[in-house]
């Protein structure tokens, strides 16, 4: 009777998994029942035609979250979405194992276009996606969100994979994204950086779609002219808003894929127009300085945090000054204001996460000091003593 119930369970679940156009929150891997995943199969799916696949990793093992968020994109771009319910922030090996189980299960159940399988993740899940794709060796590319590489040398001149990062301009990992993008260019690894106005979160649908389309472009699964047209519309938004530095960055990253195409003439003309603008020249001088200051403040924050964690007598002066410095940045120009907001978010998240960790491990002094720093950072307009 028990065996019959188990068989019945898998039959019912298998039928649910095969139903296109429906988000299924939990599918059990046939060959590894300890692993489950959320699944969305595009509404138009039939076994006769292979479809793409995006294997997703969420840092909190919330498989249903990205699958539900991007299901319309799955229909539009004819891709299956599958996200592990087991992979989460922590040791990487269990996450890789979970990813392998999910991918193998999806490949066994569905007719997948193996030339268009992407690994994607948010925050710590983004780092896992990179590691997974490099190890698996069969993925067409990576889409990371809110985080870049698991290590600076994860991708090298001899170990490459097309890489897209989508990150909010208020995300505390923003500078990491900028650095990773610059590094990937130096080793000629295909890379595309997409920015949106937001914080540390799975990206809005339209920006995530840009990432999918970049990989479709590279795999010749969409017209280059359509991709170019869409990107030029985004560039126009930046130029119309007066953000010439960002417009230039967006144009420059189109060059590798369009320098041999008819669009190169439009691209060159637009670049020349942006780069001769006085506003661009001013921003090109200002923004590297702002970025350097932000990185320096993050670095010092981490150093001071480690030094003062276990000190019995808490000293608030540095943390009060840090918050005052951030508040001062919020009153400045657009790019400086963004940096100030990111620094507050960076400090708040670091202290909040560490406080929870210390409380779980009964480290009362460290937990208390983290809480005191967090309280200061949460208060705008901190006054000196």
PDB file of C-alpha atoms in Angstrom, residues 211-352:
ATOM      1  CA  UNK A 211      19.763  39.966 -20.109  1.00  0.00           C
ATOM      2  CA  UNK A 212      17.921  37.114 -21.826  1.00  0.00           C
ATOM      3  CA  UNK A 213      18.026  38.983 -25.126  1.00  0.00           C
ATOM      4  CA  UNK A 214      21.772  39.564 -24.853  1.00  0.00           C
ATOM      5  CA  UNK A 215      22.296  35.808 -24.658  1.00  0.00           C
ATOM      6  CA  UNK A 216      19.830  35.257 -27.504  1.00  0.00           C
ATOM      7  CA  UNK A 217      21.794  37.769 -29.555  1.00  0.00           C
ATOM      8  CA  UNK A 218      25.056  35.918 -28.956  1.00  0.00           C
ATOM      9  CA  UNK A 219      23.394  32.592 -29.773  1.00  0.00           C
ATOM     10  CA  UNK A 220      21.817  34.024 -32.947  1.00  0.00           C
ATOM     11  CA  UNK A 221      18.319  33.431 -31.614  1.00  0.00           C
ATOM     12  CA  UNK A 222      17.107  36.981 -32.221  1.00  0.00           C
ATOM     13  CA  UNK A 223      17.717  39.632 -34.847  1.00  0.00           C
ATOM     14  CA  UNK A 224      20.701  41.811 -34.032  1.00  0.00           C
ATOM     15  CA  UNK A 225      18.805  44.847 -35.327  1.00  0.00           C
ATOM     16  CA  UNK A 226      15.992  44.251 -32.810  1.00  0.00           C
ATOM     17  CA  UNK A 227      18.409  44.030 -29.896  1.00  0.00           C
ATOM     18  CA  UNK A 228      20.246  47.127 -31.080  1.00  0.00           C
ATOM     19  CA  UNK A 229      17.014  49.074 -31.436  1.00  0.00           C
ATOM     20  CA  UNK A 230      15.909  48.155 -27.912  1.00  0.00           C
ATOM     21  CA  UNK A 231      19.238  49.199 -26.437  1.00  0.00           C
ATOM     22  CA  UNK A 232      19.275  52.494 -28.284  1.00  0.00           C
ATOM     23  CA  UNK A 233      15.897  53.309 -26.749  1.00  0.00           C
ATOM     24  CA  UNK A 234      17.443  52.751 -23.311  1.00  0.00           C
ATOM     25  CA  UNK A 235      20.377  54.971 -24.281  1.00  0.00           C
ATOM     26  CA  UNK A 236      17.974  57.708 -25.321  1.00  0.00           C
ATOM     27  CA  UNK A 237      16.354  57.636 -21.879  1.00  0.00           C
ATOM     28  CA  UNK A 238      19.773  58.296 -20.329  1.00  0.00           C
ATOM     29  CA  UNK A 239      20.719  61.092 -22.739  1.00  0.00           C
ATOM     30  CA  UNK A 240      17.304  62.745 -22.381  1.00  0.00           C
ATOM     31  CA  UNK A 241      17.755  62.628 -18.589  1.00  0.00           C
ATOM     32  CA  UNK A 242      21.197  64.195 -18.852  1.00  0.00           C
ATOM     33  CA  UNK A 243      23.110  61.103 -17.696  1.00  0.00           C
ATOM     34  CA  UNK A 244      25.734  61.120 -20.429  1.00  0.00           C
ATOM     35  CA  UNK A 245      28.289  58.981 -18.584  1.00  0.00           C
ATOM     36  CA  UNK A 246      25.818  56.114 -18.314  1.00  0.00           C
ATOM     37  CA  UNK A 247      24.723  56.575 -21.939  1.00  0.00           C
ATOM     38  CA  UNK A 248      28.364  56.328 -23.022  1.00  0.00           C
ATOM     39  CA  UNK A 249      28.882  53.160 -20.962  1.00  0.00           C
ATOM     40  CA  UNK A 250      25.836  51.546 -22.549  1.00  0.00           C
ATOM     41  CA  UNK A 251      26.972  52.471 -26.043  1.00  0.00           C
ATOM     42  CA  UNK A 252      30.533  51.270 -25.476  1.00  0.00           C
ATOM     43  CA  UNK A 253      29.397  47.810 -24.397  1.00  0.00           C
ATOM     44  CA  UNK A 254      27.517  47.414 -27.687  1.00  0.00           C
ATOM     45  CA  UNK A 255      30.715  47.872 -29.706  1.00  0.00           C
ATOM     46  CA  UNK A 256      32.077  44.280 -29.481  1.00  0.00           C
ATOM     47  CA  UNK A 257      28.872  42.783 -30.893  1.00  0.00           C
ATOM     48  CA  UNK A 258      28.152  45.436 -33.508  1.00  0.00           C
ATOM     49  CA  UNK A 259      31.511  46.676 -34.799  1.00  0.00           C
ATOM     50  CA  UNK A 260      31.174  44.501 -37.929  1.00  0.00           C
ATOM     51  CA  UNK A 261      27.493  45.290 -38.566  1.00  0.00           C
ATOM     52  CA  UNK A 262      25.550  48.016 -40.347  1.00  0.00           C
ATOM     53  CA  UNK A 263      24.581  49.420 -36.941  1.00  0.00           C
ATOM     54  CA  UNK A 264      28.191  50.448 -36.289  1.00  0.00           C
ATOM     55  CA  UNK A 265      27.668  53.722 -38.181  1.00  0.00           C
ATOM     56  CA  UNK A 266      24.772  54.701 -35.928  1.00  0.00           C
ATOM     57  CA  UNK A 267      26.757  53.555 -32.906  1.00  0.00           C
ATOM     58  CA  UNK A 268      29.851  55.577 -33.835  1.00  0.00           C
ATOM     59  CA  UNK A 269      27.798  58.698 -34.523  1.00  0.00           C
ATOM     60  CA  UNK A 270      25.988  58.437 -31.199  1.00  0.00           C
ATOM     61  CA  UNK A 271      29.225  57.857 -29.288  1.00  0.00           C
ATOM     62  CA  UNK A 272      30.818  60.909 -30.916  1.00  0.00           C
ATOM     63  CA  UNK A 273      27.785  63.017 -30.025  1.00  0.00           C
ATOM     64  CA  UNK A 274      27.808  61.931 -26.382  1.00  0.00           C
ATOM     65  CA  UNK A 275      31.558  62.212 -25.873  1.00  0.00           C
ATOM     66  CA  UNK A 276      31.819  65.758 -27.179  1.00  0.00           C
ATOM     67  CA  UNK A 277      29.091  66.943 -24.806  1.00  0.00           C
ATOM     68  CA  UNK A 278      30.477  69.071 -21.945  1.00  0.00           C
ATOM     69  CA  UNK A 279      28.210  67.296 -19.483  1.00  0.00           C
ATOM     70  CA  UNK A 280      29.819  63.962 -20.348  1.00  0.00           C
ATOM     71  CA  UNK A 281      33.304  65.387 -19.869  1.00  0.00           C
ATOM     72  CA  UNK A 282      32.348  66.740 -16.453  1.00  0.00           C
ATOM     73  CA  UNK A 283      30.801  63.419 -15.388  1.00  0.00           C
ATOM     74  CA  UNK A 284      33.788  61.462 -16.703  1.00  0.00           C
ATOM     75  CA  UNK A 285      35.988  63.458 -14.324  1.00  0.00           C
ATOM     76  CA  UNK A 286      33.611  63.368 -11.354  1.00  0.00           C
ATOM     77  CA  UNK A 287      32.292  59.790 -11.290  1.00  0.00           C
ATOM     78  CA  UNK A 288      35.615  57.905 -10.898  1.00  0.00           C
ATOM     79  CA  UNK A 289      36.332  60.113  -7.873  1.00  0.00           C
ATOM     80  CA  UNK A 290      32.912  59.312  -6.372  1.00  0.00           C
ATOM     81  CA  UNK A 291      33.432  55.604  -7.006  1.00  0.00           C
ATOM     82  CA  UNK A 292      36.875  55.628  -5.392  1.00  0.00           C
ATOM     83  CA  UNK A 293      35.500  57.379  -2.312  1.00  0.00           C
ATOM     84  CA  UNK A 294      32.696  54.834  -1.988  1.00  0.00           C
ATOM     85  CA  UNK A 295      35.083  51.890  -2.225  1.00  0.00           C
ATOM     86  CA  UNK A 296      37.420  53.477   0.331  1.00  0.00           C
ATOM     87  CA  UNK A 297      34.532  54.087   2.765  1.00  0.00           C
ATOM     88  CA  UNK A 298      33.336  50.489   2.399  1.00  0.00           C
ATOM     89  CA  UNK A 299      36.837  49.173   3.010  1.00  0.00           C
ATOM     90  CA  UNK A 300      37.351  51.284   6.127  1.00  0.00           C
ATOM     91  CA  UNK A 301      33.903  50.336   7.421  1.00  0.00           C
ATOM     92  CA  UNK A 302      34.751  46.626   7.199  1.00  0.00           C
ATOM     93  CA  UNK A 303      38.099  47.169   8.924  1.00  0.00           C
ATOM     94  CA  UNK A 304      36.598  49.179  11.798  1.00  0.00           C
ATOM     95  CA  UNK A 305      33.755  46.704  12.140  1.00  0.00           C
ATOM     96  CA  UNK A 306      36.140  43.782  12.625  1.00  0.00           C
ATOM     97  CA  UNK A 307      38.253  45.783  15.094  1.00  0.00           C
ATOM     98  CA  UNK A 308      35.370  46.891  17.306  1.00  0.00           C
ATOM     99  CA  UNK A 309      33.125  43.829  17.259  1.00  0.00           C
ATOM    100  CA  UNK A 310      34.389  42.235  20.443  1.00  0.00           C
ATOM    101  CA  UNK A 311      35.330  45.436  22.317  1.00  0.00           C
ATOM    102  CA  UNK A 312      33.547  45.572  25.668  1.00  0.00           C
ATOM    103  CA  UNK A 313      33.279  49.385  25.697  1.00  0.00           C
ATOM    104  CA  UNK A 314      31.478  50.448  22.536  1.00  0.00           C
ATOM    105  CA  UNK A 315      32.856  53.566  20.820  1.00  0.00           C
ATOM    106  CA  UNK A 316      30.227  55.296  18.638  1.00  0.00           C
ATOM    107  CA  UNK A 317      32.291  58.168  17.165  1.00  0.00           C
ATOM    108  CA  UNK A 318      33.353  56.518  13.882  1.00  0.00           C
ATOM    109  CA  UNK A 319      29.881  55.158  13.156  1.00  0.00           C
ATOM    110  CA  UNK A 320      28.247  58.512  13.839  1.00  0.00           C
ATOM    111  CA  UNK A 321      30.718  60.219  11.501  1.00  0.00           C
ATOM    112  CA  UNK A 322      30.132  57.572   8.833  1.00  0.00           C
ATOM    113  CA  UNK A 323      26.403  58.263   8.902  1.00  0.00           C
ATOM    114  CA  UNK A 324      26.993  62.035   8.829  1.00  0.00           C
ATOM    115  CA  UNK A 325      29.273  61.624   5.815  1.00  0.00           C
ATOM    116  CA  UNK A 326      26.591  59.582   4.066  1.00  0.00           C
ATOM    117  CA  UNK A 327      23.952  62.197   4.880  1.00  0.00           C
ATOM    118  CA  UNK A 328      26.185  64.894   3.391  1.00  0.00           C
ATOM    119  CA  UNK A 329      26.484  62.834   0.192  1.00  0.00           C
ATOM    120  CA  UNK A 330      22.698  62.634  -0.062  1.00  0.00           C
ATOM    121  CA  UNK A 331      22.528  66.407  -0.564  1.00  0.00           C
ATOM    122  CA  UNK A 332      24.963  66.429  -3.500  1.00  0.00           C
ATOM    123  CA  UNK A 333      24.669  65.653  -7.225  1.00  0.00           C
ATOM    124  CA  UNK A 334      22.954  62.568  -8.650  1.00  0.00           C
ATOM    125  CA  UNK A 335      25.942  60.190  -8.653  1.00  0.00           C
ATOM    126  CA  UNK A 336      27.197  61.230  -5.209  1.00  0.00           C
ATOM    127  CA  UNK A 337      23.679  60.804  -3.805  1.00  0.00           C
ATOM    128  CA  UNK A 338      23.486  57.274  -5.220  1.00  0.00           C
ATOM    129  CA  UNK A 339      26.830  56.444  -3.597  1.00  0.00           C
ATOM    130  CA  UNK A 340      25.589  57.749  -0.235  1.00  0.00           C
ATOM    131  CA  UNK A 341      22.446  55.632  -0.438  1.00  0.00           C
ATOM    132  CA  UNK A 342      24.487  52.545  -1.338  1.00  0.00           C
ATOM    133  CA  UNK A 343      26.848  53.100   1.596  1.00  0.00           C
ATOM    134  CA  UNK A 344      23.989  53.314   4.085  1.00  0.00           C
ATOM    135  CA  UNK A 345      22.470  50.153   2.605  1.00  0.00           C
ATOM    136  CA  UNK A 346      25.844  48.384   2.676  1.00  0.00           C
ATOM    137  CA  UNK A 347      26.435  49.176   6.356  1.00  0.00           C
ATOM    138  CA  UNK A 348      22.880  48.371   7.372  1.00  0.00           C
ATOM    139  CA  UNK A 349      22.858  44.970   5.656  1.00  0.00           C
ATOM    140  CA  UNK A 350      26.278  43.962   6.940  1.00  0.00           C
ATOM    141  CA  UNK A 351      25.371  44.777  10.564  1.00  0.00           C
ATOM    142  CA  UNK A 352      21.891  43.270  10.325  1.00  0.00           C
TER     143      UNK A 352
END
